[in-house]
Short mmCIF file of C-alpha atoms in Angstrom, two decimals:
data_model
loop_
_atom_site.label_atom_id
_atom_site.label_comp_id
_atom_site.label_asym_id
_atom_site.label_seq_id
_atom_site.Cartn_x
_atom_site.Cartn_y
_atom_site.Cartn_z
CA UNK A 1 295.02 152.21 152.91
CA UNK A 2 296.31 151.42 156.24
CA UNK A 3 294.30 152.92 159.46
CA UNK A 4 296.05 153.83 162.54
CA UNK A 5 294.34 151.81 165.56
CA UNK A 6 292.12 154.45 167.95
CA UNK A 7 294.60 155.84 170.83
CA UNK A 8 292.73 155.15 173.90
CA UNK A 9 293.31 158.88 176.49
CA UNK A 10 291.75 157.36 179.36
CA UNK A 11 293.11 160.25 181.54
CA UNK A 12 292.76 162.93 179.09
CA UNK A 13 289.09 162.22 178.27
CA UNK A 14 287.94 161.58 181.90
CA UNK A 15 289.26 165.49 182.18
CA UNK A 16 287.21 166.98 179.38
CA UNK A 17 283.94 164.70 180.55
CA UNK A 18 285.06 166.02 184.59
CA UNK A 19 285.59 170.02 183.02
CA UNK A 20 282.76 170.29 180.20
CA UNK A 21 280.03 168.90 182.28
CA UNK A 22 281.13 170.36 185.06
CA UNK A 23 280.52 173.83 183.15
CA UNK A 24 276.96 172.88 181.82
CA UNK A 25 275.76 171.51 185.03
CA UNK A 26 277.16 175.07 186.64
CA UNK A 27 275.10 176.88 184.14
CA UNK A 28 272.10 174.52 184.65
CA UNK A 29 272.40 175.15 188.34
CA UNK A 30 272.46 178.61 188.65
CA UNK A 31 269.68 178.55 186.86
CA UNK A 32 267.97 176.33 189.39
CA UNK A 33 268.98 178.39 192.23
CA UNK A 34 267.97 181.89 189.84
CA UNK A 35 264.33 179.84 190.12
CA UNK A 36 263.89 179.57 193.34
CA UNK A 37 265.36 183.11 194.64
CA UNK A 38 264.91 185.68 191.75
CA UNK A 39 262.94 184.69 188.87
CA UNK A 40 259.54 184.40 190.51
CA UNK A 41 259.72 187.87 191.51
CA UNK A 42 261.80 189.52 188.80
CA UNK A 43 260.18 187.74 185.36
CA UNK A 44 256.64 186.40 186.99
CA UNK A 45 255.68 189.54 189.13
CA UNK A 46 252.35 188.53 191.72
CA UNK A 47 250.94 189.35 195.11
CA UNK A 48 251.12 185.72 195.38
CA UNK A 49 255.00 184.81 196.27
CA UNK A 50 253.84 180.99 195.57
CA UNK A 51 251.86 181.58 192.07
CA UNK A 52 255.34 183.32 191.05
CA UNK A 53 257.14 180.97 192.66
CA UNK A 54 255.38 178.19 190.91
CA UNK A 55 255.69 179.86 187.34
CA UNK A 56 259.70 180.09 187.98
CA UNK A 57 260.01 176.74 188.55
CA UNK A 58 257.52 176.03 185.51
CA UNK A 59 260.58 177.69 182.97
CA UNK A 60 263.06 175.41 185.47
CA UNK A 61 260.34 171.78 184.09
CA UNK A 62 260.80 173.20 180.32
CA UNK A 63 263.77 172.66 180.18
CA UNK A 64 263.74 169.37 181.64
CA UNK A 65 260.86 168.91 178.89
CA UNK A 66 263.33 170.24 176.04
CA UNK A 67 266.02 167.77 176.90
CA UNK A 68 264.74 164.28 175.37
CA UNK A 69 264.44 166.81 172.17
CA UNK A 70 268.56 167.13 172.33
CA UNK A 71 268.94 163.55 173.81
CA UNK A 72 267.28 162.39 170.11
CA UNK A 73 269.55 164.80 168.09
CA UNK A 74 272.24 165.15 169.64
CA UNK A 75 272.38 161.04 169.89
CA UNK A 76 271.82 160.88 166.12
CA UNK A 77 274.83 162.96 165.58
CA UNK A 78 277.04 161.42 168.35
CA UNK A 79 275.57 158.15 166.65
CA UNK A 80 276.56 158.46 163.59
CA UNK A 81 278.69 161.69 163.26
CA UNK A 82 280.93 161.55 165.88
CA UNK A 83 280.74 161.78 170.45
CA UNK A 84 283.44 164.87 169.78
CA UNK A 85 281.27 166.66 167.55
CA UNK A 86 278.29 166.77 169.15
CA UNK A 87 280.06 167.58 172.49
CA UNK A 88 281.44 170.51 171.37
CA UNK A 89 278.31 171.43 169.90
CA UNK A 90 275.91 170.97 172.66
CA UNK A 91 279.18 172.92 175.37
CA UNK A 92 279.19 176.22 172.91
CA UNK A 93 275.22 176.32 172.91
CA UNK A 94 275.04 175.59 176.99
CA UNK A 95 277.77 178.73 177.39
CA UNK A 96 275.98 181.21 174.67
CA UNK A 97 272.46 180.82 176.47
CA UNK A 98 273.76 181.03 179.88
CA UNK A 99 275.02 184.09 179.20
CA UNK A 100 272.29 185.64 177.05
CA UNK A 101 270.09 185.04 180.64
CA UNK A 102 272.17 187.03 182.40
CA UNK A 103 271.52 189.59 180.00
CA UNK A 104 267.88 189.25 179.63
CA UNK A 105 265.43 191.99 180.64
CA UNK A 106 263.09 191.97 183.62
CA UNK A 107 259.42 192.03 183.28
CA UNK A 108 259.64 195.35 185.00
CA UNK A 109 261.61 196.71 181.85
CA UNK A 110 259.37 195.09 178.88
CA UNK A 111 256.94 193.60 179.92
CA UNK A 112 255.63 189.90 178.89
CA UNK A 113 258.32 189.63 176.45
CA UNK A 114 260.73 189.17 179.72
CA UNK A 115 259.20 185.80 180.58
CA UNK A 116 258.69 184.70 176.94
CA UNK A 117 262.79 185.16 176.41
CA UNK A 118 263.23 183.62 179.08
CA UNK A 119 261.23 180.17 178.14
CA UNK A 120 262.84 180.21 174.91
CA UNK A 121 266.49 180.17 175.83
CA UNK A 122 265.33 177.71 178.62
CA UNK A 123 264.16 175.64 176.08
CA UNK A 124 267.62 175.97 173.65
CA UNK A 125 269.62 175.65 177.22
CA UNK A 126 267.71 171.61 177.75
CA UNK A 127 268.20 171.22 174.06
CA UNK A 128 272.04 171.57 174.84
CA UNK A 129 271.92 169.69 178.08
CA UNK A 130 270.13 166.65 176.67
CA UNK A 131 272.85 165.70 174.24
CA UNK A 132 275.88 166.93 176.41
CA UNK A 133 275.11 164.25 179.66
CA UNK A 134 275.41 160.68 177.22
CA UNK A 135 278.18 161.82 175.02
CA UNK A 136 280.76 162.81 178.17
CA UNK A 137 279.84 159.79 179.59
CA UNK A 138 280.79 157.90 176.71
CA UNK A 139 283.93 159.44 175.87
CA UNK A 140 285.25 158.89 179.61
CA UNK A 141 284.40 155.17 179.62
CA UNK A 142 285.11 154.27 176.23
CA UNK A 143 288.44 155.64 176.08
CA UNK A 144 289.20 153.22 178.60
CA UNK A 145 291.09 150.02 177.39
CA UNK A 146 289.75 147.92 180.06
CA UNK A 147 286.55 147.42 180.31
CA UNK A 148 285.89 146.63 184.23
CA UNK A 149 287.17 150.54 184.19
CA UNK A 150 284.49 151.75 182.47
CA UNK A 151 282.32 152.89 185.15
CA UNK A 152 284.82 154.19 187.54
CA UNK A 153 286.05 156.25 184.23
CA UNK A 154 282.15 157.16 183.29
CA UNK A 155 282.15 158.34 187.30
CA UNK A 156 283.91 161.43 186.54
CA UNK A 157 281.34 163.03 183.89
CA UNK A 158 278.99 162.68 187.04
CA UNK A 159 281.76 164.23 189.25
CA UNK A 160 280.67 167.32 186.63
CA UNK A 161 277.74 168.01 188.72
CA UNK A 162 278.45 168.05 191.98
CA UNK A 163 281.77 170.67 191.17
CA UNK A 164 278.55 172.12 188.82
CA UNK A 165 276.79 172.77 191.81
CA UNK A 166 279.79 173.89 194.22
CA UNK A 167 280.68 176.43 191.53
CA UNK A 168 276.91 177.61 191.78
CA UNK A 169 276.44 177.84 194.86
CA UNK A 170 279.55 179.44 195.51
CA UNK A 171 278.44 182.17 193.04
CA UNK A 172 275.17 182.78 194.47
CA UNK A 173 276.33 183.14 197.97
CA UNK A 174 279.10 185.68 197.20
CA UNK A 175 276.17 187.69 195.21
CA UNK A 176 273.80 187.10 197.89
CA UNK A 177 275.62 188.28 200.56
CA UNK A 178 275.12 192.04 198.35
CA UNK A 179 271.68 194.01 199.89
CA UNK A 180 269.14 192.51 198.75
CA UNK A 181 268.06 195.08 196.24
CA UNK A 182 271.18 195.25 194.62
CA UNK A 183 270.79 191.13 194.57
CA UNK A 184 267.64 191.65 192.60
CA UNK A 185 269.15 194.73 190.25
CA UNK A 186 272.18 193.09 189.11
CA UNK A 187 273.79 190.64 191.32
CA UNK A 188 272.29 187.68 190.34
CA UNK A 189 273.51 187.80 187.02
CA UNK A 190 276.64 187.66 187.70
CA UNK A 191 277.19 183.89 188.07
CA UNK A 192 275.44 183.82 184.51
CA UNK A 193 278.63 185.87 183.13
CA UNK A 194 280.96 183.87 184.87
CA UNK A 195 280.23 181.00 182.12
CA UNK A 196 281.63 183.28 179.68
CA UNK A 197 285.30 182.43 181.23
CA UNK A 198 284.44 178.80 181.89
CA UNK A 199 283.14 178.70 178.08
CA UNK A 200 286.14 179.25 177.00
CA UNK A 201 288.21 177.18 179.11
CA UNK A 202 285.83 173.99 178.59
CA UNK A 203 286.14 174.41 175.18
CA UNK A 204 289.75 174.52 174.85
CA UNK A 205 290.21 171.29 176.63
CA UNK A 206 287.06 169.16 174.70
CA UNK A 207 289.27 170.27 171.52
CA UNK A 208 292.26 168.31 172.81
CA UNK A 209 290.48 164.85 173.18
CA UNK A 210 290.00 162.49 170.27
CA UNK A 211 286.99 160.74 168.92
CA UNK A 212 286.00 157.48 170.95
CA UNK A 213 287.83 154.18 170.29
CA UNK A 214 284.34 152.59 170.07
CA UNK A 215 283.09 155.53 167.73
CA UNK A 216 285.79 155.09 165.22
CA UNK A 217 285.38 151.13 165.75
CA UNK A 218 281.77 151.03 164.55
CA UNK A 219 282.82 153.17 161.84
CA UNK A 220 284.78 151.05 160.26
CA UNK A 221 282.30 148.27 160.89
CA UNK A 222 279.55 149.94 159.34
CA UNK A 223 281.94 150.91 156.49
CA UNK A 224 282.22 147.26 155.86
CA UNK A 225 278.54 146.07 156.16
CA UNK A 226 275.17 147.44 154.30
CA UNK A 227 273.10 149.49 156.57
CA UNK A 228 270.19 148.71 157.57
CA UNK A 229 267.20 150.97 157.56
CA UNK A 230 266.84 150.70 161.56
CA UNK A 231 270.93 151.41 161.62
CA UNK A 232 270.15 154.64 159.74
CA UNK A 233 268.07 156.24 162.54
CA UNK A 234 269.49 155.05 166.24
CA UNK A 235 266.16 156.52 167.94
CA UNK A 236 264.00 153.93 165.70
CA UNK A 237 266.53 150.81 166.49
CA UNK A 238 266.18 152.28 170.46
CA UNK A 239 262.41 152.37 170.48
CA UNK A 240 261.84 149.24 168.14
CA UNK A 241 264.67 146.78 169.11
CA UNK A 242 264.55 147.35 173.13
CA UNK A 243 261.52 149.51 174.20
CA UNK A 244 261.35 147.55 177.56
CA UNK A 245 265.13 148.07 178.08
CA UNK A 246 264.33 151.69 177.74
CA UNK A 247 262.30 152.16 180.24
CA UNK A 248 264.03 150.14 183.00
CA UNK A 249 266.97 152.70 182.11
CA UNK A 250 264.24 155.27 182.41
CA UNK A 251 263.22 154.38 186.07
CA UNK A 252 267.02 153.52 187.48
CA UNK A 253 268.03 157.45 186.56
CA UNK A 254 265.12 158.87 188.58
CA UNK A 255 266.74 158.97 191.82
CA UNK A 256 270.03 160.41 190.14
CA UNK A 257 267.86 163.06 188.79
CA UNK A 258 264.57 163.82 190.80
CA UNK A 259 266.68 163.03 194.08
CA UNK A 260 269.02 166.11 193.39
CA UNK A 261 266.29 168.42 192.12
CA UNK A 262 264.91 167.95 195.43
CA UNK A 263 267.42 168.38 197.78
CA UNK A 264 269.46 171.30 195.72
CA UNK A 265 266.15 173.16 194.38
CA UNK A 266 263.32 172.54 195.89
CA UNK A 267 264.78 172.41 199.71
CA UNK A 268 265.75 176.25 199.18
CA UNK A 269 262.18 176.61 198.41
CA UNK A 270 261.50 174.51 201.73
CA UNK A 271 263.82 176.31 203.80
CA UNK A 272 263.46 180.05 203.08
CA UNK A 273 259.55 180.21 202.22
CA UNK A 274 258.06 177.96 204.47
CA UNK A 275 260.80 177.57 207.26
CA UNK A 276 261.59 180.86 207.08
CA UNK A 277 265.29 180.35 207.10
CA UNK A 278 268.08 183.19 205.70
CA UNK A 279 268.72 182.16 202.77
CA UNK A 280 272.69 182.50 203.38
CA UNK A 281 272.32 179.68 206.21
CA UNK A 282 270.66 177.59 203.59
CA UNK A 283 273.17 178.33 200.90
CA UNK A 284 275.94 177.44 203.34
CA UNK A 285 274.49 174.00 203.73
CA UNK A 286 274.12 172.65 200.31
CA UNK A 287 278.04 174.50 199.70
CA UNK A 288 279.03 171.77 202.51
CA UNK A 289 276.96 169.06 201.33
CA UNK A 290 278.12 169.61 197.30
CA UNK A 291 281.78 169.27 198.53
CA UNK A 292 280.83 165.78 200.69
CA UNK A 293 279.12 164.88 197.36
CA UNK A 294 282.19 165.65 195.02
CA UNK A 295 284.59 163.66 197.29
CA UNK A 296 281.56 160.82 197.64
CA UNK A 297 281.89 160.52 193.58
CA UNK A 298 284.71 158.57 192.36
CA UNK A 299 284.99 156.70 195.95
CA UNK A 300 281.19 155.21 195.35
CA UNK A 301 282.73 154.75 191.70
CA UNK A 302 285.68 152.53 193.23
CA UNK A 303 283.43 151.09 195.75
CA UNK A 304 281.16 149.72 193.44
CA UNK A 305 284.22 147.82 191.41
CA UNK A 306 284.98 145.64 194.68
CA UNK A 307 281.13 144.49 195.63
CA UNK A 308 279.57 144.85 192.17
CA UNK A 309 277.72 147.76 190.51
CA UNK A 310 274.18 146.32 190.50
CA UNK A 311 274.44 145.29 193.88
CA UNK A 312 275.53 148.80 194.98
CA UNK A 313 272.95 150.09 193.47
CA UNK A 314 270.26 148.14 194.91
CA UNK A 315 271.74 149.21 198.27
CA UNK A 316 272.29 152.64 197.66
CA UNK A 317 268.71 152.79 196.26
CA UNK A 318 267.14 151.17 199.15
CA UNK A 319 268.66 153.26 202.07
CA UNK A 320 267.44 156.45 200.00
CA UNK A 321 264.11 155.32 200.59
CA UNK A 322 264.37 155.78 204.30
CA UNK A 323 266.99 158.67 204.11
CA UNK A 324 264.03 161.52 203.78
CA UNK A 325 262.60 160.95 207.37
CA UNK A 326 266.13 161.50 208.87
CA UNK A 327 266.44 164.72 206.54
CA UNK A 328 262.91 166.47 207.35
CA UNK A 329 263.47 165.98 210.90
CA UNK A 330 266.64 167.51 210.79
CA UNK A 331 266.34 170.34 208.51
CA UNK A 332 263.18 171.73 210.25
CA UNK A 333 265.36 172.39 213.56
CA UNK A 334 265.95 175.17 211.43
CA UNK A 335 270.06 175.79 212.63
CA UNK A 336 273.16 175.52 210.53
CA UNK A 337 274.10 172.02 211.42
CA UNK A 338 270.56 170.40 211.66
CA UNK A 339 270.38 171.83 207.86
CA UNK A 340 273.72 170.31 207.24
CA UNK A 341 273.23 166.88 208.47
CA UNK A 342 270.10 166.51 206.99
CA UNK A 343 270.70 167.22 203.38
CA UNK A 344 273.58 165.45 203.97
CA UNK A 345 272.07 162.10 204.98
CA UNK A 346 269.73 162.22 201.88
CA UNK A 347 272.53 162.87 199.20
CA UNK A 348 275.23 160.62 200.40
CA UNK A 349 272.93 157.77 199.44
CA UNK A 350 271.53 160.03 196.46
CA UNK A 351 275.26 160.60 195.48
CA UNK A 352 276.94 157.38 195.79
CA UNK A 353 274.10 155.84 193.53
CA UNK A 354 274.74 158.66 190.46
CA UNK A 355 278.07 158.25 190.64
CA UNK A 356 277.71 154.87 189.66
CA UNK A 357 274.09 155.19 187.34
CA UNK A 358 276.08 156.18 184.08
CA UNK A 359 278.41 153.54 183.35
CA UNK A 360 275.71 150.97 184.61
CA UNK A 361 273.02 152.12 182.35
CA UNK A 362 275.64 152.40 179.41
CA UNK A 363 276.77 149.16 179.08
CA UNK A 364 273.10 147.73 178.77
CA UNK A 365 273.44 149.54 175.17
CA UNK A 366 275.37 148.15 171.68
CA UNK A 367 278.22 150.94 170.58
CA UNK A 368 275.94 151.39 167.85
CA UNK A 369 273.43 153.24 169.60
CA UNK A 370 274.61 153.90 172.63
CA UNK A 371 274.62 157.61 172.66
CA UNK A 372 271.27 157.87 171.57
CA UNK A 373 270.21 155.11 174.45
CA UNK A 374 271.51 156.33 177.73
CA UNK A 375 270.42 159.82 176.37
CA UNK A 376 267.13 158.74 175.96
CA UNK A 377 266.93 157.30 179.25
CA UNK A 378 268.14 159.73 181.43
CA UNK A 379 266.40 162.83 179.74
CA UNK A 380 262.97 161.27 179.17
CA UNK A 381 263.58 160.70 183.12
CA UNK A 382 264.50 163.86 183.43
CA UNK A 383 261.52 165.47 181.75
CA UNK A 384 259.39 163.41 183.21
CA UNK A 385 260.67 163.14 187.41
CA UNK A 386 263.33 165.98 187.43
CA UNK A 387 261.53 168.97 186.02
CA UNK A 388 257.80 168.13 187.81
CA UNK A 389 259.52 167.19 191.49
CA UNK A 390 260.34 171.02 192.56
CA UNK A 391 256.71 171.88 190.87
CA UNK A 392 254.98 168.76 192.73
CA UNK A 393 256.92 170.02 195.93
CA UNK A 394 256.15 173.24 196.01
CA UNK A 395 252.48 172.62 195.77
CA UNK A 396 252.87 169.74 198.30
CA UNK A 397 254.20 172.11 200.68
CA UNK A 398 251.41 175.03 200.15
CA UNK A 399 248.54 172.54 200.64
CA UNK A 400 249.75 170.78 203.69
CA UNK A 401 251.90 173.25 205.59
CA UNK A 402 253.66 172.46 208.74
CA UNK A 403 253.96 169.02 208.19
CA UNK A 404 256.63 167.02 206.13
CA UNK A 405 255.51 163.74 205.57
CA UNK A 406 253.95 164.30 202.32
CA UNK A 407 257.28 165.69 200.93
CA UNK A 408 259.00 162.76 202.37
CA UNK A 409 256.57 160.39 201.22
CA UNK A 410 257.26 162.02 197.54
CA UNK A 411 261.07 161.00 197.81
CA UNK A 412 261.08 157.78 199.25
CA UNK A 413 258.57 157.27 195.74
CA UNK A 414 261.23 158.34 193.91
CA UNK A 415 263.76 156.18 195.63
CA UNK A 416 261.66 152.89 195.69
CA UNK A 417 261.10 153.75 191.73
CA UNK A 418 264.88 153.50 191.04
CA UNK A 419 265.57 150.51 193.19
CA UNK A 420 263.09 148.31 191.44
CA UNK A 421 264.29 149.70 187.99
CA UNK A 422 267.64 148.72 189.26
CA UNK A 423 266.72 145.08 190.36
CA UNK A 424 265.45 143.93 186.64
CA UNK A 425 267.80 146.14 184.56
CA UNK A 426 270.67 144.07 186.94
CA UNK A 427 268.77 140.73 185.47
CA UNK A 428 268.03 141.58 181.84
CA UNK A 429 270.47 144.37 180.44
CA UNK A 430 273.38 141.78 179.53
CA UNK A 431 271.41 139.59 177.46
CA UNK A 432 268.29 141.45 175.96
CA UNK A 433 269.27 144.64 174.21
CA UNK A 434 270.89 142.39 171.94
CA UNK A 435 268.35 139.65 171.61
CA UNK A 436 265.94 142.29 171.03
CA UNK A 437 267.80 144.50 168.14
CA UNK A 438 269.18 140.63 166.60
CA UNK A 439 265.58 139.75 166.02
CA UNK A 440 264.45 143.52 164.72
CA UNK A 441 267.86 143.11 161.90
CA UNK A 442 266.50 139.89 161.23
#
């Protein structure tokens, strides 16, 4: 029986990555952003504002912790069942969570069962968010039918966040702007209903999009040749065949990750508690700095293709190492513009280097177990850097208040992590993911 070749939809599938992560990282952000303004004082309840604070951001690092969970079963299925199918798996569980938050009881209502509910669906929410980041990555860049494409195409699933985040923030100024006890009563769940809509609309246009060239590919490769008992569970081959690989791709997503958790989380933290800055004129900022970010995406993506994505990196990497110094002496001047430029500084490096992360970190992986590799990697990092940084921030800036260094000392640790990741991953991804699983099949 004759098979039709795979239709490469370069376009079309750079669109679904763009719109259905774009949609999850809206619902993880407003979530962020519900941490640091409401849920400390609606669901943890203290004379303390930072012991409430501090348990609001702990629900925030659980579902960081949840994600390598749904990077391991969500791989296995985009693995072996299909990228499509797990997408629109992990986009329909993102949407109904978001939503059930917005619906969720205070503590003032029933008590510790408020804060319970609220861990749980955090937990199902980084379940869904650890196997939606690899698969829309995939499906952009291996739709493409050239392959020095691949990570300019990959660049527009991490264009998802940063139109994630204006979306967010968006939201939570127009609610914020409400008195602030009608903020607390209802407003901030509006942005959480909002998904409903974009639910629906993400889901329509994931539908439309085949299954991967590569996916269907492998299929018919594995069709043709016995199994193996490693091929039968990706997560063994990934741990077994390439452990070392693993973690390289582990360290170069930190700053992708941990970078934007800090500047988009924990500086609202930063700014309103311990600054004492309105919270509009902080919202206002990162609105202006998500745009530059959005806009800094796919030109860091084409940039990259002239001078070479590891060297880019490297770079990009290396001037965020520096970039927090600028930032903490701007932002405490404490106006508008000092805010601005500030954040700014720090994610145009932080930006520039996600936007090109993805497709880097991919192609260090066989099609084989792909999904279940840059998963791995960038929710393990995740779990590990992403959740812990507002946490480790927060209590950074409690113990040594009025001064900056510390925090800034925390994110050039993050950056200098990432750039030496970067430097061997540039040296040994080519050659010894493959060398590695050979030898494990044999």
């Amino acid at each position: 029986m004759h098979t039709a070749p795979p239709r490469h939809q370069p376009v079309r599938a750079s669109l679904a990555a763009f719109v259905g992560t774009m949609i999850e990282w809206y619902d993880f952000y407003i979530y962020a952003m519900a941490s640091a303004l409401v849920f400390g004082k609606l669901f943890f309840p203290t004379t303390n504002g930072f012991y409430g604070t501090l348990a609001s951001f702990g629900t925030f690092a659980v579902g960081f912790l949840a994600r390598p969970l749904g990077g391991a079963i969500f791989g296995y299925i985009g693995d072996r069942v299909g990228r499509k199918k797990s997408l629109v798996i992990t986009l329909l569980m993102m949407g109904s969570v978001t939503i059930l938050i917005g619906l969720l009881p205070t503590y003032a209502s029933i008590g510790i069962w408020a804060p319970v509910a609220l861990v749980l669906l955090r937990l199902i929410q980084g379940i869904a968010v650890g196997g939606e980041w690899g698969g829309a990555v995939l499906m952009a860049a291996e739709h493409s039918p050239d392959r020095s494409r691949r990570t300019f195409l990959a660049s527009f699933a991490q264009l998802g966040s940063p139109a994630g985040l204006i979306l967010a923030t968006l939201m939570f100024k127009l609610v914020s702007s409400q008195d602030n006890a009608v903020f607390l009563d209802w407003g901030w769940r509006v942005p959480f209903q909002v998904s409903a809509l974009l639910l629906a609309v993400g889901f329509a246009i994931r539908l439309s999009v085949q299954e991967s060239p590569d996916f269907l590919a492998e299929q018919q490769r594995r069709a043709k040749t016995p199994a193996t008992r490693a091929e039968r569970a990706p997560l063994t081959e990934v741990l077994r065949g390439a452990p070392g690989l693993l973690a390289l791709a582990i360290g170069a997503n930190v700053l992708g990750i941990a970078g934007f958790y800090f500047t988009n989380t924990f500086m609202l933290v930063y700014t309103t508690q311990y600054l004492h800055l309105q919270r509009a004129l902080v919202l206002n900022g990162l609105l202006v700095v998500s745009v530059m970010q959005f806009f800094i995406t796919p030109l860091a993506a084409q940039l990259a293709r002239g001078v070479g994505n590891h060297r880019f990196l490297v770079a990009m990497s290396a001037l965020s190492v520096v970039s927090p110094y600028a930032m903490f002496s701007l932002v405490d001047q404490g106006s508008l513009a000092s805010v601005t430029m500030g954040v700014a500084i720090a994610v145009l490096f932080i930006g520039a280097y996600y936007a090109v992360i993805a497709g880097f970190v991919s192609e260090a992986f066989p099609t084989r177990i792909r999904y279940t590799g840059i998963s791995m990697a960038y929710q393990v990092s995740g779990a590990i850097f992403g959740g812990l940084t507002p946490l480790l921030g927060t209590v950074l800036a409690e113990k040594f208040q009025g001064q900056w260094w510390p925090l800034a000392l925390l994110f050039s640790g993050i950056s200098l992590l990432s750039l030496l990741c970067v430097q061997r991953l540039g040296r040994a991804h080519h050659a010894a993911p493959e060398r590695g699983l050979q030898a494990q099949e044999g």
